[in-house]
mmCIF file of C-alpha atoms in Angstrom:
data_model
loop_
_atom_site.group_PDB
_atom_site.id
_atom_site.type_symbol
_atom_site.label_atom_id
_atom_site.label_comp_id
_atom_site.label_asym_id
_atom_site.label_seq_id
_atom_site.Cartn_x
_atom_site.Cartn_y
_atom_site.Cartn_z
ATOM 1 C CA MET A 1 -66.927 47.191 -7.349
ATOM 2 C CA LYS A 2 -67.355 45.481 -10.470
ATOM 3 C CA TYR A 3 -64.073 46.293 -11.383
ATOM 4 C CA VAL A 4 -62.246 44.799 -9.172
ATOM 5 C CA VAL A 5 -64.423 41.732 -9.321
ATOM 6 C CA ASN A 6 -63.148 41.400 -12.646
ATOM 7 C CA LEU A 7 -59.549 41.723 -12.113
ATOM 8 C CA ILE A 8 -59.705 39.420 -9.519
ATOM 9 C CA SER A 9 -61.035 36.927 -11.982
ATOM 10 C CA LEU A 10 -58.742 37.721 -14.438
ATOM 11 C CA MET A 11 -56.090 37.118 -11.658
ATOM 12 C CA PHE A 12 -57.368 33.778 -11.208
ATOM 13 C CA VAL A 13 -57.468 32.463 -14.828
ATOM 14 C CA LEU A 14 -53.943 33.698 -15.135
ATOM 15 C CA ALA A 15 -52.310 32.068 -12.188
ATOM 16 C CA CYS A 16 -54.525 28.705 -13.173
ATOM 17 C CA GLY A 17 -53.430 28.140 -16.386
ATOM 18 C CA GLN A 18 -51.695 25.043 -17.708
ATOM 19 C CA VAL A 19 -48.236 24.824 -16.887
ATOM 20 C CA GLY A 20 -46.269 24.494 -20.647
ATOM 21 C CA PRO A 21 -43.184 22.234 -21.254
ATOM 22 C CA GLN A 22 -40.002 22.527 -19.539
ATOM 23 C CA GLY A 23 -37.648 24.296 -21.694
ATOM 24 C CA PRO A 24 -33.807 23.210 -22.292
ATOM 25 C CA THR A 25 -31.116 23.422 -19.887
ATOM 26 C CA GLY A 26 -28.964 26.574 -20.437
ATOM 27 C CA PRO A 27 -25.196 26.164 -20.925
ATOM 28 C CA GLN A 28 -23.122 25.638 -17.971
ATOM 29 C CA GLY A 29 -21.512 28.970 -16.294
ATOM 30 C CA PRO A 30 -17.786 29.898 -16.200
ATOM 31 C CA ALA A 31 -15.698 28.050 -14.094
ATOM 32 C CA GLY A 32 -15.311 29.945 -10.219
ATOM 33 C CA ALA A 33 -11.990 31.452 -9.287
ATOM 34 C CA GLN A 34 -9.149 29.347 -7.296
ATOM 35 C CA GLY A 35 -9.803 29.047 -3.461
ATOM 36 C CA GLN A 36 -6.669 29.752 -1.009
ATOM 37 C CA ALA A 37 -3.901 27.247 -0.380
ATOM 38 C CA GLY A 38 -5.181 25.851 2.903
ATOM 39 C CA GLN A 39 -2.828 26.500 6.001
ATOM 40 C CA ASP A 40 0.173 23.725 6.475
ATOM 41 C CA GLY A 41 -0.409 20.667 8.791
ATOM 42 C CA ALA A 42 1.588 20.407 12.059
ATOM 43 C CA GLN A 43 5.276 18.811 11.464
ATOM 44 C CA GLY A 44 5.341 15.156 11.959
ATOM 45 C CA PRO A 45 7.734 13.378 14.423
ATOM 46 C CA ALA A 46 11.381 12.401 13.746
ATOM 47 C CA GLY A 47 12.317 9.801 11.519
ATOM 48 C CA ALA A 48 14.080 7.351 13.336
ATOM 49 C CA ASP A 49 17.611 5.383 11.876
ATOM 50 C CA GLY A 50 16.610 2.176 9.747
ATOM 51 C CA THR A 51 17.193 -0.913 10.275
ATOM 52 C CA ILE A 52 20.517 -2.397 9.091
ATOM 53 C CA ILE A 53 20.158 -5.761 6.918
ATOM 54 C CA THR A 54 23.271 -7.453 6.455
ATOM 55 C CA VAL A 55 23.812 -10.516 4.056
ATOM 56 C CA VAL A 56 25.759 -13.629 4.925
ATOM 57 C CA GLN A 57 27.037 -16.592 3.221
ATOM 58 C CA LEU A 58 25.387 -20.208 4.275
ATOM 59 C CA CYS A 59 28.029 -22.390 3.310
ATOM 60 C CA PRO A 60 31.412 -20.239 4.081
ATOM 61 C CA GLY A 61 34.473 -21.230 1.976
ATOM 62 C CA THR A 62 32.312 -23.265 -0.327
ATOM 63 C CA SER A 63 33.570 -22.044 -3.748
ATOM 64 C CA ASN A 64 31.447 -24.058 -5.946
ATOM 65 C CA TYR A 65 28.694 -21.192 -6.119
ATOM 66 C CA GLY A 66 28.616 -21.002 -10.225
ATOM 67 C CA THR A 67 25.754 -18.407 -10.330
ATOM 68 C CA PHE A 68 23.707 -19.400 -7.387
ATOM 69 C CA ILE A 69 24.788 -18.698 -4.215
ATOM 70 C CA GLU A 70 22.853 -19.637 -0.576
ATOM 71 C CA VAL A 71 22.589 -16.665 1.364
ATOM 72 C CA ALA A 72 20.358 -15.652 4.156
ATOM 73 C CA GLU A 73 19.917 -11.950 5.691
ATOM 74 C CA CYS A 74 20.502 -10.720 9.410
ATOM 75 C CA ILE A 75 17.554 -8.495 10.847
ATOM 76 C CA ASN A 76 18.080 -7.167 14.301
ATOM 77 C CA GLY A 77 20.593 -10.239 15.340
ATOM 78 C CA LYS A 78 18.718 -12.477 13.963
ATOM 79 C CA LEU A 79 19.046 -14.607 10.646
ATOM 80 C CA TYR A 80 16.314 -14.987 7.868
ATOM 81 C CA GLY A 81 16.544 -17.566 4.784
ATOM 82 C CA VAL A 82 14.289 -18.250 1.881
ATOM 83 C CA TYR A 83 13.085 -21.885 2.302
ATOM 84 C CA SER A 84 12.315 -23.254 -0.955
ATOM 85 C CA ALA A 85 9.574 -26.026 -0.702
ATOM 86 C CA ASN A 86 6.039 -25.077 -1.232
ATOM 87 C CA GLY A 87 6.417 -21.887 -3.173
ATOM 88 C CA GLY A 88 9.238 -20.573 -1.248
ATOM 89 C CA PHE A 89 9.120 -18.063 1.688
ATOM 90 C CA LEU A 90 11.462 -16.279 4.326
ATOM 91 C CA THR A 91 11.600 -17.681 7.524
ATOM 92 C CA TYR A 92 13.756 -16.966 10.828
ATOM 93 C CA LEU A 93 16.502 -19.977 10.787
ATOM 94 C CA ALA A 94 16.917 -20.481 14.726
ATOM 95 C CA ASN A 95 20.384 -20.982 16.300
ATOM 96 C CA GLY A 96 21.213 -24.616 15.667
ATOM 97 C CA ALA A 97 22.310 -27.121 13.139
ATOM 98 C CA TRP A 98 21.337 -26.855 9.516
ATOM 99 C CA SER A 99 21.632 -28.299 6.199
ATOM 100 C CA SER A 100 21.539 -26.609 2.343
ATOM 101 C CA ASN A 101 20.611 -28.633 -0.552
ATOM 102 C CA ALA A 102 21.982 -25.714 -3.268
ATOM 103 C CA VAL A 103 22.451 -27.038 -6.466
ATOM 104 C CA GLY A 104 26.420 -27.744 -7.015
ATOM 105 C CA SER A 105 26.720 -26.249 -3.583
ATOM 106 C CA ALA A 106 25.157 -28.497 -0.655
ATOM 107 C CA CYS A 107 26.740 -28.191 2.745
ATOM 108 C CA ASN A 108 25.646 -28.352 6.743
ATOM 109 C CA PHE A 109 26.458 -25.612 8.711
ATOM 110 C CA VAL A 110 25.581 -23.939 12.237
ATOM 111 C CA VAL A 111 23.341 -21.010 13.148
ATOM 112 C CA SER A 112 24.278 -19.100 16.358
ATOM 113 C CA GLY A 113 22.413 -15.521 16.240
ATOM 114 C CA CYS A 114 23.870 -14.441 12.735
ATOM 115 C CA THR A 115 26.970 -16.156 12.774
ATOM 116 C CA VAL A 116 27.090 -19.553 10.828
ATOM 117 C CA THR A 117 30.053 -21.778 10.497
ATOM 118 C CA PRO A 118 30.454 -24.801 8.551
ATOM 119 C CA GLN A 119 29.516 -28.082 10.100
#
């Protein structure tokens, strides 16, 4: 019986000893193998025709343009032009009378949809 008690005492001493410092981190292992490719997704919807944009001269018949030509863009039957004040921005040109103050080629014109006629 004494032998059993001594063995249990020895196990208790070994189990309750002080914990030493943690050792250094080991090197990183090799990279794993490349995984299999995933399954293809479902096909997307068919595309649609793009919007046709045409360029329209705002002062038709004006030949004094030099390097600056005043134009607008016809998009889906509506005319849009660049308004140069306030930093400049593209804006819708509603039907009616308009004027251009382009350098060397100012003119007055009438907009009807995407048609421009001199005034």
